[in-house]
Coordinates of C-alpha atoms in Angstrom, one line a residue:
Chain A
M1221 CA 52.3 -43.6 107.0
F1222 CA 55.8 -44.7 107.8
D1223 CA 56.5 -45.6 104.2
L1224 CA 60.1 -46.8 103.9
S1225 CA 60.1 -47.6 100.2
G1226 CA 63.5 -47.1 98.6
K1227 CA 65.3 -46.9 102.0
R1228 CA 68.1 -49.4 102.8
A1229 CA 68.3 -50.7 106.3
L1230 CA 71.0 -52.8 108.0
V1231 CA 69.9 -54.7 111.1
T1232 CA 72.5 -56.3 113.3
G1233 CA 71.5 -59.2 115.5
A1234 CA 68.8 -60.0 113.1
S1235 CA 68.8 -63.7 114.0
G1236 CA 67.4 -62.9 117.4
G1237 CA 63.8 -62.5 118.4
I1238 CA 63.8 -58.7 118.6
G1239 CA 66.2 -58.2 115.6
G1240 CA 64.0 -60.5 113.5
A1241 CA 60.9 -58.5 114.4
I1242 CA 62.7 -55.2 113.6
A1243 CA 63.7 -56.6 110.2
R1244 CA 60.2 -57.8 109.5
G1245 CA 58.8 -54.4 110.5
L1246 CA 61.2 -52.4 108.3
Y1247 CA 60.6 -54.8 105.4
A1248 CA 56.9 -54.6 105.7
Q1249 CA 57.1 -50.8 105.2
G1250 CA 59.0 -51.3 102.0
A1251 CA 62.6 -51.0 103.0
D1252 CA 65.5 -53.1 101.6
V1253 CA 66.9 -54.9 104.6
A1254 CA 70.4 -56.4 105.2
L1255 CA 70.3 -59.0 107.9
S1256 CA 73.4 -59.4 110.0
G1257 CA 74.2 -61.8 112.7
T1258 CA 76.5 -64.7 113.6
R1259 CA 74.2 -67.5 112.5
A1260 CA 74.0 -67.5 108.7
D1261 CA 71.4 -70.3 108.5
A1262 CA 69.0 -68.4 110.7
L1263 CA 69.6 -65.3 108.6
E1264 CA 69.1 -67.2 105.4
A1265 CA 65.8 -68.6 106.7
L1266 CA 64.6 -65.1 107.6
A1267 CA 65.6 -63.7 104.2
A1268 CA 63.8 -66.5 102.5
E1269 CA 60.6 -65.7 104.5
L1270 CA 60.9 -62.0 103.7
G1271 CA 61.6 -62.0 100.0
S1272 CA 63.8 -60.4 97.4
R1273 CA 64.5 -57.1 99.2
A1274 CA 66.2 -59.0 102.0
H1275 CA 70.0 -59.7 102.0
V1276 CA 72.2 -61.8 104.2
T1277 CA 75.4 -60.2 105.6
P1278 CA 76.8 -62.3 108.4
A1279 CA 79.4 -60.7 110.7
R1280 CA 81.1 -61.5 113.9
L1281 CA 81.0 -58.0 115.6
G1282 CA 83.6 -57.5 118.2
E1283 CA 86.3 -58.9 116.0
D1284 CA 88.8 -56.5 114.5
G1285 CA 87.6 -54.9 111.3
A1286 CA 84.2 -56.8 111.4
A1287 CA 82.1 -53.6 111.7
E1288 CA 83.8 -51.8 108.7
Q1289 CA 83.5 -55.0 106.6
L1290 CA 79.8 -55.3 107.4
I1291 CA 79.1 -51.8 106.2
Q1292 CA 81.0 -52.6 103.0
D1293 CA 79.0 -55.9 102.6
A1294 CA 75.7 -54.1 103.2
T1295 CA 76.6 -51.4 100.8
A1296 CA 77.6 -53.9 98.2
A1297 CA 74.3 -55.7 98.6
M1298 CA 71.9 -52.7 98.7
G1299 CA 73.9 -49.8 97.3
G1300 CA 74.1 -47.9 100.6
V1301 CA 72.9 -47.8 104.1
D1302 CA 70.2 -45.2 105.0
I1303 CA 69.0 -46.8 108.2
L1304 CA 71.4 -48.5 110.7
I1305 CA 69.8 -50.6 113.5
N1306 CA 72.4 -51.4 116.2
N1307 CA 70.6 -54.3 117.8
A1308 CA 73.4 -56.9 118.2
G1309 CA 74.1 -57.6 121.8
L1310 CA 75.0 -60.3 124.3
T1311 CA 75.2 -60.8 128.0
R1312 CA 77.7 -62.2 130.4
D1313 CA 75.8 -61.8 133.7
T1314 CA 77.4 -62.3 137.0
L1315 CA 77.9 -60.3 140.2
A1316 CA 80.5 -57.6 139.9
M1317 CA 82.7 -59.2 142.5
R1318 CA 82.9 -62.3 140.2
M1319 CA 83.0 -60.5 136.9
K1320 CA 86.2 -61.1 134.9
D1321 CA 87.8 -58.5 132.7
E1322 CA 87.0 -60.8 129.7
D1323 CA 83.2 -60.7 130.6
W1324 CA 83.4 -56.9 130.7
D1325 CA 85.4 -56.5 127.5
M1326 CA 83.3 -58.9 125.5
V1327 CA 80.0 -57.2 126.4
L1328 CA 81.3 -53.7 125.9
N1329 CA 83.0 -54.6 122.6
V1330 CA 80.0 -56.2 121.0
N1331 CA 77.2 -54.1 122.5
L1332 CA 78.9 -50.6 122.5
K1333 CA 82.1 -50.4 120.5
S1334 CA 80.8 -52.2 117.5
A1335 CA 77.8 -49.9 117.5
F1336 CA 80.1 -47.0 117.4
Q1337 CA 82.2 -48.4 114.6
L1338 CA 79.1 -49.2 112.5
S1339 CA 77.7 -45.7 113.1
R1340 CA 81.0 -44.1 112.1
A1341 CA 81.3 -46.2 109.0
C1342 CA 77.7 -45.2 107.9
L1343 CA 78.0 -41.5 108.5
K1344 CA 79.9 -40.6 105.4
G1345 CA 77.2 -41.9 103.1
M1346 CA 74.4 -40.5 105.3
M1347 CA 76.0 -37.0 105.3
K1348 CA 76.3 -37.0 101.5
A1349 CA 72.7 -38.2 101.2
R1350 CA 71.5 -35.6 103.7
F1351 CA 69.5 -38.4 105.3
G1352 CA 70.2 -41.0 107.8
R1353 CA 68.7 -42.9 110.7
I1354 CA 70.8 -44.6 113.4
I1355 CA 68.7 -46.4 115.9
S1356 CA 70.4 -48.4 118.8
I1357 CA 68.5 -50.9 120.8
T1358 CA 69.4 -50.2 124.4
S1359 CA 67.6 -51.5 127.4
I1360 CA 65.6 -50.4 130.5
V1361 CA 68.6 -51.6 132.6
G1362 CA 70.8 -49.0 130.9
V1363 CA 68.8 -46.4 132.8
T1364 CA 67.7 -48.3 135.9
G1365 CA 70.7 -50.7 136.4
N1366 CA 70.3 -54.3 137.3
A1367 CA 72.2 -56.5 139.8
G1368 CA 74.4 -59.0 138.0
Q1369 CA 74.6 -56.9 134.8
A1370 CA 77.2 -54.2 135.5
N1371 CA 78.8 -54.8 132.1
Y1372 CA 75.5 -55.1 130.1
A1373 CA 73.9 -52.1 131.8
A1374 CA 77.1 -50.0 131.2
S1375 CA 77.1 -50.9 127.6
K1376 CA 73.4 -50.0 127.2
A1377 CA 73.8 -46.7 129.1
G1378 CA 76.8 -46.1 126.8
L1379 CA 74.6 -46.4 123.7
I1380 CA 72.4 -43.7 125.1
G1381 CA 75.3 -41.3 125.7
M1382 CA 76.8 -42.1 122.4
S1383 CA 73.6 -41.5 120.5
K1384 CA 73.0 -38.1 122.2
S1385 CA 76.5 -37.0 121.1
L1386 CA 76.2 -38.3 117.6
A1387 CA 72.8 -36.7 117.3
Q1388 CA 74.3 -33.3 118.1
E1389 CA 77.1 -33.8 115.6
V1390 CA 74.9 -34.6 112.6
A1391 CA 71.5 -33.2 113.2
S1392 CA 72.1 -30.4 110.7
R1393 CA 72.6 -33.0 107.9
G1394 CA 69.2 -34.6 108.2
I1395 CA 70.5 -37.5 110.2
T1396 CA 68.8 -38.6 113.4
V1397 CA 70.2 -40.8 116.1
N1398 CA 68.0 -42.4 118.7
C1399 CA 67.6 -45.3 121.0
V1400 CA 64.8 -47.7 121.7
A1401 CA 64.8 -49.2 125.2
P1402 CA 62.8 -52.4 125.6
G1403 CA 61.6 -53.6 129.0
F1404 CA 60.7 -57.2 129.4
I1405 CA 60.0 -58.7 126.0
A1406 CA 58.8 -62.3 125.5
T1407 CA 61.6 -64.1 123.7
P1408 CA 63.2 -67.6 124.0
M1409 CA 65.3 -66.1 126.8
T1410 CA 62.3 -65.1 129.0
E1411 CA 60.6 -68.4 128.1
A1412 CA 63.3 -70.1 130.2
L1413 CA 62.0 -68.3 133.4
N1414 CA 59.9 -70.4 135.7
D1415 CA 56.3 -69.3 136.6
Q1416 CA 57.3 -67.8 139.9
Q1417 CA 59.9 -65.6 138.2
K1418 CA 57.5 -64.6 135.5
A1419 CA 54.9 -63.7 138.1
G1420 CA 57.4 -61.5 140.0
I1421 CA 58.3 -59.7 136.8
L1422 CA 54.7 -59.2 135.7
A1423 CA 53.9 -57.7 139.1
S1424 CA 56.3 -54.9 138.4
I1425 CA 54.8 -54.0 135.0
P1426 CA 51.7 -51.8 135.1
S1427 CA 50.3 -53.2 131.9
G1428 CA 50.5 -56.7 133.4
A1429 CA 52.1 -58.3 130.4
M1430 CA 55.4 -58.8 128.8
G1431 CA 56.0 -56.9 125.5
T1432 CA 56.4 -58.7 122.2
P1433 CA 59.3 -58.3 119.7
D1434 CA 56.8 -56.6 117.4
D1435 CA 56.3 -53.8 119.9
I1436 CA 60.0 -53.0 119.5
G1437 CA 59.8 -53.4 115.7
A1438 CA 57.0 -50.8 115.6
A1439 CA 59.0 -48.3 117.7
V1440 CA 62.0 -48.7 115.3
V1441 CA 59.8 -48.3 112.2
Y1442 CA 58.5 -45.0 113.6
L1443 CA 62.0 -43.6 114.4
A1444 CA 63.2 -44.7 111.0
S1445 CA 60.4 -43.0 109.2
D1446 CA 60.3 -39.5 107.7
Q1447 CA 57.6 -38.7 110.2
A1448 CA 60.2 -38.8 113.0
N1449 CA 62.6 -36.4 111.3
Y1450 CA 62.3 -33.9 114.2
V1451 CA 63.1 -36.6 116.9
T1452 CA 66.8 -37.0 117.6
G1453 CA 68.9 -37.8 120.6
Q1454 CA 66.0 -39.5 122.3
T1455 CA 65.4 -42.8 124.0
L1456 CA 62.0 -44.3 123.4
H1457 CA 61.1 -46.6 126.3
V1458 CA 58.8 -49.5 125.3
N1459 CA 58.2 -51.3 128.6
G1460 CA 54.5 -51.4 129.5
G1461 CA 55.1 -48.7 132.1
M1462 CA 57.6 -50.7 134.0
A1463 CA 59.8 -47.6 134.3
M1464 CA 58.6 -44.1 133.5
I1465 CA 61.6 -41.9 132.7
Chain B
M903 CA 97.7 -25.6 89.1
S904 CA 95.1 -23.0 88.2
D905 CA 92.8 -25.8 87.2
V906 CA 93.1 -27.3 90.7
A907 CA 92.5 -23.9 92.3
D908 CA 89.4 -23.3 90.2
R909 CA 87.9 -26.7 91.0
V910 CA 88.7 -26.3 94.7
K911 CA 87.0 -22.9 94.8
K912 CA 84.0 -24.2 92.9
I913 CA 83.5 -26.9 95.5
V914 CA 83.8 -24.4 98.3
I915 CA 81.4 -21.9 96.8
E916 CA 78.9 -24.7 96.1
H917 CA 79.2 -26.3 99.5
L918 CA 79.3 -23.3 101.8
G919 CA 77.1 -21.1 99.6
V920 CA 79.5 -18.2 99.8
D921 CA 80.0 -15.4 97.3
E922 CA 82.8 -15.9 94.8
S923 CA 84.4 -12.7 95.8
K924 CA 85.1 -14.0 99.3
V925 CA 86.9 -17.1 98.1
A926 CA 90.4 -15.7 98.2
D927 CA 93.4 -18.1 98.3
N928 CA 94.2 -17.3 101.9
A929 CA 90.6 -17.5 103.1
S930 CA 90.0 -19.7 106.1
F931 CA 87.1 -22.1 105.8
I932 CA 86.0 -21.5 109.4
D933 CA 87.1 -18.0 110.2
D934 CA 86.4 -16.3 106.9
L935 CA 83.8 -18.5 105.1
G936 CA 81.6 -19.4 108.0
A937 CA 82.2 -23.2 107.9
D938 CA 81.6 -25.3 111.0
S939 CA 83.7 -28.4 111.9
L940 CA 81.3 -30.7 110.1
D941 CA 81.5 -28.5 106.9
T942 CA 85.3 -29.0 106.9
V943 CA 84.9 -32.8 107.0
E944 CA 82.4 -32.6 104.2
L945 CA 84.7 -30.3 102.1
V946 CA 87.5 -32.9 102.5
M947 CA 85.1 -35.6 101.3
A948 CA 84.2 -33.5 98.4
F949 CA 87.8 -32.8 97.5
E950 CA 88.5 -36.6 97.6
E951 CA 85.7 -37.2 95.3
E952 CA 86.5 -34.4 92.8
F953 CA 90.2 -35.3 92.6
G954 CA 90.0 -39.1 93.1
C955 CA 92.5 -39.1 95.9
E956 CA 92.3 -40.1 99.6
I957 CA 93.2 -37.5 102.1
P958 CA 94.2 -39.1 105.4
D959 CA 92.9 -37.6 108.7
D960 CA 96.2 -36.1 109.8
A961 CA 96.5 -34.3 106.5
A962 CA 92.8 -33.3 106.5
E963 CA 93.3 -31.6 109.9
K964 CA 95.9 -29.2 108.3
I965 CA 93.7 -28.2 105.4
L966 CA 92.3 -25.0 106.9
T967 CA 92.3 -22.6 104.0
I968 CA 91.7 -22.6 100.3
Q969 CA 95.5 -22.4 99.7
N970 CA 96.1 -25.4 102.0
A971 CA 93.7 -27.4 99.9
I972 CA 95.2 -26.4 96.6
D973 CA 98.7 -27.1 97.9
Y974 CA 97.8 -30.6 99.2
I975 CA 95.9 -31.6 96.2
S976 CA 98.5 -30.3 93.8
A977 CA 101.2 -32.3 95.6
N978 CA 99.2 -35.5 96.0
S979 CA 97.0 -36.1 93.1

């Protein structure tokens, strides 16, 4: 089940904890994988760990032309892109009253605008192939909001609206467009929290544990598979029951 | 000229699955041949591939009929 042999996947933000797990998950199911991110050394290390079907395609998303160039690079490396994983994202957290335009623009550009640009650049090939998967990694805070993250939450909510619109445009061509919304996932970022903070978070999660990056990878693998061909415009929440939407 | 017309019509027939008799020069993709907006985008992509040309978006928007396509391609390829 969930055989991805012969499929070509591009994963942005692949040098991060969740992006790396997504790339490993797709690779394990047989897909060719192009690893994108800003840190070429981390991508090279991941590619070496995975094997010959992994390719390194660094990009600085948010800069002019970077998204289109990345699709060209991934196409050159693999021959096409059947599965696009919009996972690249960053935060510039602060209370709205202190949030500068630059904080807003940077987060929206990288998290949302580049995801749109990448999706647009992939669609032509997917339409011709009558197959495609666009999966954007959004966040629980895109639905629930979170103090200090007006920009980040807006970008993540934007991914959901964008995906629903794209899904309607291209559903008749065998292309599905979905989101995966992680809750609290154990990554280096959450490792920095102190015990009291962790206890506070865990108290709000019915399953009583943080998720792992592999939990997100598994959700992505499902949505990328042929078995999910009737699922489009959806957001799959992977959060241990923290929010039931 | 007739060669371009024949190739354009062949693409339209194949892509939209319409009967050859309906593919008149003045036929509108959307109104007469049942295309939706996504079909028109795909037709332009197919024309680009067949004729090895690039049709910019502002020109593509004006290609609404078989004759529009024949005229544009004849003038630009």
